Amino acid sequence: MARKILAAGNWKMNMTPTEAKTLITELVEKCKGAKNDVLVCPPLVDLPAVLEIAKGTNVKVGAQNFYYMDKGAYTGEVSADMLKDLGVEYVIIGHSERREYFSETDEIINKKVTKALEKGLIPVLCCGESLQQREDNVTFDFIRTQIKIALRGVSKEDMTKIVIAYEPIWAIGTGKVATSEQANEVCADIRNCLAAIYDQETADRTTILYGGSVNKDCAAELFAMSDIDGGLVGGASLKSEDFSIIANA
Ligand code: PGA
């Protein structure tokens, strides 16, 4: 079954609203007619401007985070309803930077996944091992644990709405891309894990991205692998020229 390739940009904590307007304007222009599906995930404060400019184009918009409670006394947080009301379609959940710097656990990530689904946001669920875990040969076990807990209580039907991103921590922002074989092997194992939890059809329908120093030069080779269905791109998504090449890789 053919899965469409998705080029997703994670802008992280970059781009003021003014800078974001320039970047999204360039991206919309350069990604017009792109071969792959295109998604950008700007910082929260950039969302209104980015959504406005991306409206009616092939560039979809996601958030990088939200809080799983519906509303109330959670100073500094933003809810799924707030994102939905703006017109946001996707939300990144469980990025390793959130796990590391903001102490997000698999349980918190599970709450976010189920809340996003309840509210009609598409989760881009991230997982990935550290260098130590890779060297200890526990990569597959570790990632299966992350996936199984994150998907606790998620129905087979809802699983078809989730995008998974495999991002080895040692490859994020380091310029050290996993080899296509290394990346594909883990993405294939994630698919096997989904087949075990749900069934083969559900596993085959799921979009699984690779992330970690994806750039314009390595994207095509990665995206051609059997179990890699696109990329979650950090650094290279901030350059419209580079990201448009990835959007067509
Ligand atoms: P990078 O980031 O492309 O800059 O390595 C990827 C990510 O963390 O999503």
mmCIF file of C-alpha atoms and ligand atoms in Angstrom:
data_model
loop_
_atom_site.group_PDB
_atom_site.id
_atom_site.type_symbol
_atom_site.label_atom_id
_atom_site.label_comp_id
_atom_site.label_asym_id
_atom_site.label_seq_id
_atom_site.Cartn_x
_atom_site.Cartn_y
_atom_site.Cartn_z
ATOM 1 C CA MET A 1 0.000 0.000 0.000
ATOM 2 C CA ALA A 2 1.462 3.327 -1.072
ATOM 3 C CA ARG A 3 1.922 5.864 1.668
ATOM 4 C CA LYS A 4 2.326 9.529 0.781
ATOM 5 C CA ILE A 5 5.595 11.124 1.867
ATOM 6 C CA LEU A 6 5.303 13.907 4.462
ATOM 7 C CA ALA A 7 7.894 16.661 4.841
ATOM 8 C CA ALA A 8 7.309 18.188 8.277
ATOM 9 C CA GLY A 9 9.225 21.191 9.568
ATOM 10 C CA ASN A 10 9.767 21.726 13.274
ATOM 11 C CA TRP A 11 10.858 25.324 13.719
ATOM 12 C CA LYS A 12 11.489 24.785 17.459
ATOM 13 C CA MET A 13 12.131 28.064 19.339
ATOM 14 C CA ASN A 14 13.104 30.010 16.238
ATOM 15 C CA MET A 15 11.439 32.818 14.283
ATOM 16 C CA THR A 16 9.736 35.866 15.741
ATOM 17 C CA PRO A 17 6.260 36.495 14.309
ATOM 18 C CA THR A 18 7.828 39.003 11.915
ATOM 19 C CA GLU A 19 10.451 36.511 10.760
ATOM 20 C CA ALA A 20 7.837 33.770 10.573
ATOM 21 C CA LYS A 21 5.770 35.792 8.087
ATOM 22 C CA THR A 22 8.750 36.057 5.778
ATOM 23 C CA LEU A 23 9.604 32.369 6.059
ATOM 24 C CA ILE A 24 6.065 31.080 5.506
ATOM 25 C CA THR A 25 5.562 33.437 2.566
ATOM 26 C CA GLU A 26 8.707 32.027 0.934
ATOM 27 C CA LEU A 27 7.751 28.464 1.788
ATOM 28 C CA VAL A 28 4.263 28.757 0.353
ATOM 29 C CA GLU A 29 5.756 30.061 -2.870
ATOM 30 C CA LYS A 30 8.551 27.496 -3.096
ATOM 31 C CA CYS A 31 6.443 24.509 -2.040
ATOM 32 C CA LYS A 32 3.642 25.208 -4.494
ATOM 33 C CA GLY A 33 2.922 21.946 -6.292
ATOM 34 C CA ALA A 34 5.372 20.031 -4.076
ATOM 35 C CA LYS A 35 5.498 16.299 -4.620
ATOM 36 C CA ASN A 36 5.231 15.507 -0.904
ATOM 37 C CA ASP A 37 2.718 16.588 1.707
ATOM 38 C CA VAL A 38 4.087 19.634 3.526
ATOM 39 C CA LEU A 39 3.650 20.578 7.176
ATOM 40 C CA VAL A 40 5.214 23.364 9.231
ATOM 41 C CA CYS A 41 5.168 23.573 13.031
ATOM 42 C CA PRO A 42 6.062 27.092 14.172
ATOM 43 C CA PRO A 43 6.196 28.436 17.745
ATOM 44 C CA LEU A 44 2.775 29.158 19.275
ATOM 45 C CA VAL A 45 2.964 32.940 18.922
ATOM 46 C CA ASP A 46 3.684 32.590 15.203
ATOM 47 C CA LEU A 47 0.655 30.417 14.511
ATOM 48 C CA PRO A 48 -1.932 33.117 13.678
ATOM 49 C CA ALA A 49 0.297 34.769 11.070
ATOM 50 C CA VAL A 50 1.487 31.463 9.621
ATOM 51 C CA LEU A 51 -2.054 30.062 9.404
ATOM 52 C CA GLU A 52 -3.256 33.194 7.679
ATOM 53 C CA ILE A 53 -0.562 33.034 5.010
ATOM 54 C CA ALA A 54 -0.755 29.244 4.552
ATOM 55 C CA LYS A 55 -4.553 29.255 4.258
ATOM 56 C CA GLY A 56 -5.782 27.683 1.031
ATOM 57 C CA THR A 57 -2.288 26.443 0.091
ATOM 58 C CA ASN A 58 -0.780 22.948 0.224
ATOM 59 C CA VAL A 59 1.219 23.873 3.346
ATOM 60 C CA LYS A 60 -0.390 22.463 6.480
ATOM 61 C CA VAL A 61 0.202 23.898 9.929
ATOM 62 C CA GLY A 62 0.882 22.220 13.250
ATOM 63 C CA ALA A 63 1.821 23.261 16.769
ATOM 64 C CA GLN A 64 4.849 22.021 18.690
ATOM 65 C CA ASN A 65 3.080 21.472 21.978
ATOM 66 C CA PHE A 66 -0.089 21.884 24.044
ATOM 67 C CA TYR A 67 -1.355 20.885 27.471
ATOM 68 C CA TYR A 68 -3.739 17.961 27.902
ATOM 69 C CA MET A 69 -6.234 19.634 30.261
ATOM 70 C CA ASP A 70 -9.278 21.293 28.673
ATOM 71 C CA LYS A 71 -9.039 24.644 30.446
ATOM 72 C CA GLY A 72 -8.369 26.272 33.779
ATOM 73 C CA ALA A 73 -5.584 27.315 36.088
ATOM 74 C CA TYR A 74 -2.539 26.114 34.134
ATOM 75 C CA THR A 75 -0.511 29.290 33.788
ATOM 76 C CA GLY A 76 1.467 29.477 30.596
ATOM 77 C CA GLU A 77 -0.213 26.565 28.871
ATOM 78 C CA VAL A 78 -2.347 26.278 25.745
ATOM 79 C CA SER A 79 -5.188 23.795 25.169
ATOM 80 C CA ALA A 80 -6.150 21.638 22.205
ATOM 81 C CA ASP A 81 -9.375 23.647 21.778
ATOM 82 C CA MET A 82 -7.338 26.843 21.476
ATOM 83 C CA LEU A 83 -5.214 25.293 18.732
ATOM 84 C CA LYS A 84 -8.260 23.889 16.939
ATOM 85 C CA ASP A 85 -10.011 27.247 17.091
ATOM 86 C CA LEU A 86 -7.041 28.856 15.340
ATOM 87 C CA GLY A 87 -7.198 26.260 12.572
ATOM 88 C CA VAL A 88 -4.209 24.145 13.582
ATOM 89 C CA GLU A 89 -4.363 20.574 12.219
ATOM 90 C CA TYR A 90 -1.344 18.782 13.684
ATOM 91 C CA VAL A 91 0.572 18.806 16.949
ATOM 92 C CA ILE A 92 4.006 17.408 17.758
ATOM 93 C CA ILE A 93 3.923 15.292 20.915
ATOM 94 C CA GLY A 94 6.754 13.683 22.830
ATOM 95 C CA HIS A 95 9.691 15.380 21.168
ATOM 96 C CA SER A 96 12.921 14.423 22.935
ATOM 97 C CA GLU A 97 13.553 18.076 23.775
ATOM 98 C CA ARG A 98 10.222 18.188 25.635
ATOM 99 C CA ARG A 99 11.055 14.924 27.364
ATOM 100 C CA GLU A 100 14.506 16.148 28.370
ATOM 101 C CA TYR A 101 14.062 19.856 29.185
ATOM 102 C CA PHE A 102 10.443 19.836 30.321
ATOM 103 C CA SER A 103 10.358 16.443 32.026
ATOM 104 C CA GLU A 104 7.614 14.967 29.855
ATOM 105 C CA THR A 105 7.112 11.312 30.672
ATOM 106 C CA ASP A 106 5.548 8.567 28.562
ATOM 107 C CA GLU A 107 2.421 8.925 30.723
ATOM 108 C CA ILE A 108 2.137 12.661 30.019
ATOM 109 C CA ILE A 109 2.710 11.962 26.342
ATOM 110 C CA ASN A 110 -0.082 9.361 26.399
ATOM 111 C CA LYS A 111 -2.454 11.942 27.902
ATOM 112 C CA LYS A 112 -1.524 14.399 25.178
ATOM 113 C CA VAL A 113 -1.994 11.816 22.423
ATOM 114 C CA THR A 114 -5.470 10.841 23.630
ATOM 115 C CA LYS A 115 -6.510 14.477 24.171
ATOM 116 C CA ALA A 116 -5.276 15.516 20.719
ATOM 117 C CA LEU A 117 -7.279 12.683 19.151
ATOM 118 C CA GLU A 118 -10.366 13.568 21.171
ATOM 119 C CA LYS A 119 -10.139 17.146 19.924
ATOM 120 C CA GLY A 120 -9.401 16.266 16.315
ATOM 121 C CA LEU A 121 -5.735 17.259 16.197
ATOM 122 C CA ILE A 122 -3.357 14.894 14.399
ATOM 123 C CA PRO A 123 -0.561 13.847 16.767
ATOM 124 C CA VAL A 124 2.968 13.664 15.399
ATOM 125 C CA LEU A 125 4.202 11.286 18.055
ATOM 126 C CA CYS A 126 7.977 11.299 18.537
ATOM 127 C CA CYS A 127 10.184 8.547 19.870
ATOM 128 C CA GLY A 128 13.888 7.831 19.793
ATOM 129 C CA GLU A 129 16.846 6.457 21.671
ATOM 130 C CA SER A 130 19.918 8.129 23.127
ATOM 131 C CA LEU A 131 23.432 7.260 22.045
ATOM 132 C CA GLN A 132 23.935 5.323 25.287
ATOM 133 C CA GLN A 133 20.828 3.251 24.617
ATOM 134 C CA ARG A 134 21.996 2.503 21.086
ATOM 135 C CA GLU A 135 25.390 1.423 22.390
ATOM 136 C CA ASP A 136 23.701 -0.709 25.047
ATOM 137 C CA ASN A 137 21.709 -2.439 22.301
ATOM 138 C CA VAL A 138 18.351 -1.530 23.815
ATOM 139 C CA THR A 139 17.108 0.701 20.982
ATOM 140 C CA PHE A 140 14.247 -1.529 19.855
ATOM 141 C CA ASP A 141 13.088 -2.355 23.383
ATOM 142 C CA PHE A 142 13.252 1.278 24.438
ATOM 143 C CA ILE A 143 11.302 2.587 21.458
ATOM 144 C CA ARG A 144 8.674 -0.151 21.716
ATOM 145 C CA THR A 145 8.162 0.867 25.342
ATOM 146 C CA GLN A 146 7.766 4.521 24.374
ATOM 147 C CA ILE A 147 5.279 3.623 21.631
ATOM 148 C CA LYS A 148 3.245 1.185 23.701
ATOM 149 C CA ILE A 149 2.782 3.617 26.586
ATOM 150 C CA ALA A 150 2.098 6.600 24.315
ATOM 151 C CA LEU A 151 -0.620 4.608 22.523
ATOM 152 C CA ARG A 152 -2.283 3.239 25.653
ATOM 153 C CA GLY A 153 -6.050 3.372 25.132
ATOM 154 C CA VAL A 154 -5.784 4.463 21.486
ATOM 155 C CA SER A 155 -8.241 2.560 19.287
ATOM 156 C CA LYS A 156 -7.353 1.016 15.962
ATOM 157 C CA GLU A 157 -9.462 3.617 14.207
ATOM 158 C CA ASP A 158 -7.677 6.464 15.972
ATOM 159 C CA MET A 159 -4.288 4.921 15.229
ATOM 160 C CA THR A 160 -4.858 5.632 11.536
ATOM 161 C CA LYS A 161 -4.874 9.362 12.381
ATOM 162 C CA ILE A 162 -1.472 9.350 14.092
ATOM 163 C CA VAL A 163 1.867 10.153 12.490
ATOM 164 C CA ILE A 164 4.917 8.671 14.176
ATOM 165 C CA ALA A 165 8.363 10.269 14.044
ATOM 166 C CA TYR A 166 11.449 8.235 14.846
ATOM 167 C CA GLU A 167 14.152 10.624 15.980
ATOM 168 C CA PRO A 168 17.345 9.174 17.448
ATOM 169 C CA ILE A 169 18.476 11.748 20.003
ATOM 170 C CA TRP A 170 22.100 11.459 18.909
ATOM 171 C CA ALA A 171 21.120 12.592 15.408
ATOM 172 C CA ILE A 172 19.057 15.645 16.399
ATOM 173 C CA GLY A 173 20.751 18.940 15.662
ATOM 174 C CA THR A 174 24.139 17.248 15.530
ATOM 175 C CA GLY A 175 24.563 17.021 11.774
ATOM 176 C CA LYS A 176 25.038 13.297 12.362
ATOM 177 C CA VAL A 177 22.306 11.677 10.267
ATOM 178 C CA ALA A 178 21.482 8.038 10.901
ATOM 179 C CA THR A 179 22.305 5.925 7.867
ATOM 180 C CA SER A 180 19.285 5.093 5.737
ATOM 181 C CA GLU A 181 19.601 1.478 6.872
ATOM 182 C CA GLN A 182 19.771 2.393 10.571
ATOM 183 C CA ALA A 183 16.750 4.681 10.238
ATOM 184 C CA ASN A 184 14.746 2.217 8.158
ATOM 185 C CA GLU A 185 15.454 -0.676 10.496
ATOM 186 C CA VAL A 186 13.944 1.166 13.456
ATOM 187 C CA CYS A 187 10.990 2.515 11.439
ATOM 188 C CA ALA A 188 10.291 -1.057 10.295
ATOM 189 C CA ASP A 189 10.419 -2.259 13.882
ATOM 190 C CA ILE A 190 7.974 0.457 14.933
ATOM 191 C CA ARG A 191 5.673 -0.778 12.159
ATOM 192 C CA ASN A 192 5.999 -4.346 13.462
ATOM 193 C CA CYS A 193 5.172 -3.075 16.921
ATOM 194 C CA LEU A 194 2.017 -1.400 15.551
ATOM 195 C CA ALA A 195 1.085 -4.624 13.772
ATOM 196 C CA ALA A 196 1.408 -6.458 17.077
ATOM 197 C CA ILE A 197 -0.722 -3.917 18.965
ATOM 198 C CA TYR A 198 -3.318 -3.448 16.194
ATOM 199 C CA ASP A 199 -2.953 -5.385 12.940
ATOM 200 C CA GLN A 200 -0.826 -5.401 9.805
ATOM 201 C CA GLU A 201 -3.223 -3.221 7.836
ATOM 202 C CA THR A 202 -3.165 -0.501 10.478
ATOM 203 C CA ALA A 203 0.620 -0.731 10.641
ATOM 204 C CA ASP A 204 0.896 -0.478 6.863
ATOM 205 C CA ARG A 205 -1.305 2.607 6.784
ATOM 206 C CA THR A 206 0.686 4.523 9.390
ATOM 207 C CA THR A 207 2.983 7.312 8.298
ATOM 208 C CA ILE A 208 6.352 6.913 9.998
ATOM 209 C CA LEU A 209 8.839 9.753 9.651
ATOM 210 C CA TYR A 210 12.543 9.848 10.331
ATOM 211 C CA GLY A 211 14.000 12.909 12.059
ATOM 212 C CA GLY A 212 17.525 13.882 13.027
ATOM 213 C CA SER A 213 19.623 16.198 10.864
ATOM 214 C CA VAL A 214 17.533 15.582 7.741
ATOM 215 C CA ASN A 215 18.820 17.947 5.063
ATOM 216 C CA LYS A 216 18.376 18.599 1.362
ATOM 217 C CA ASP A 217 21.158 16.195 0.451
ATOM 218 C CA CYS A 218 20.090 13.120 2.421
ATOM 219 C CA ALA A 219 16.286 13.447 2.248
ATOM 220 C CA ALA A 220 15.736 11.652 -1.052
ATOM 221 C CA GLU A 221 17.719 8.587 -0.009
ATOM 222 C CA LEU A 222 15.972 8.392 3.370
ATOM 223 C CA PHE A 223 12.492 8.858 1.901
ATOM 224 C CA ALA A 224 13.119 6.101 -0.635
ATOM 225 C CA MET A 225 13.513 3.508 2.129
ATOM 226 C CA SER A 226 10.730 0.953 2.520
ATOM 227 C CA ASP A 227 9.500 2.040 5.964
ATOM 228 C CA ILE A 228 10.373 5.755 6.016
ATOM 229 C CA ASP A 229 7.486 7.933 4.904
ATOM 230 C CA GLY A 230 9.079 11.354 5.171
ATOM 231 C CA GLY A 231 10.948 13.490 7.649
ATOM 232 C CA LEU A 232 10.568 15.657 10.707
ATOM 233 C CA VAL A 233 13.055 18.390 9.957
ATOM 234 C CA GLY A 234 14.491 20.916 12.390
ATOM 235 C CA GLY A 235 17.400 23.067 11.235
ATOM 236 C CA ALA A 236 16.829 22.643 7.499
ATOM 237 C CA SER A 237 13.162 23.641 7.813
ATOM 238 C CA LEU A 238 14.243 27.199 8.640
ATOM 239 C CA LYS A 239 15.708 27.681 5.164
ATOM 240 C CA SER A 240 12.959 27.915 2.563
ATOM 241 C CA GLU A 241 15.193 26.783 -0.289
ATOM 242 C CA ASP A 242 16.392 23.671 1.566
ATOM 243 C CA PHE A 243 12.945 22.783 2.876
ATOM 244 C CA SER A 244 11.394 23.079 -0.580
ATOM 245 C CA ILE A 245 13.957 20.568 -1.855
ATOM 246 C CA ILE A 246 12.997 18.235 1.000
ATOM 247 C CA ALA A 247 9.318 18.808 0.140
ATOM 248 C CA ASN A 248 10.061 17.401 -3.303
ATOM 249 C CA ALA A 249 12.519 14.677 -2.297
HETATM 250 P P1 PGA B 1 17.198 18.560 13.300
HETATM 251 O O1 PGA B 1 15.938 18.431 14.273
HETATM 252 O O2 PGA B 1 16.687 18.342 11.892
HETATM 253 O O3 PGA B 1 17.703 19.977 13.489
HETATM 254 O O4 PGA B 1 18.184 17.545 13.701
HETATM 255 C C1 PGA B 1 14.971 17.447 14.052
HETATM 256 C C2 PGA B 1 13.947 17.451 15.152
HETATM 257 O O5 PGA B 1 14.323 17.546 16.330
HETATM 258 O O6 PGA B 1 12.735 17.368 14.883
#
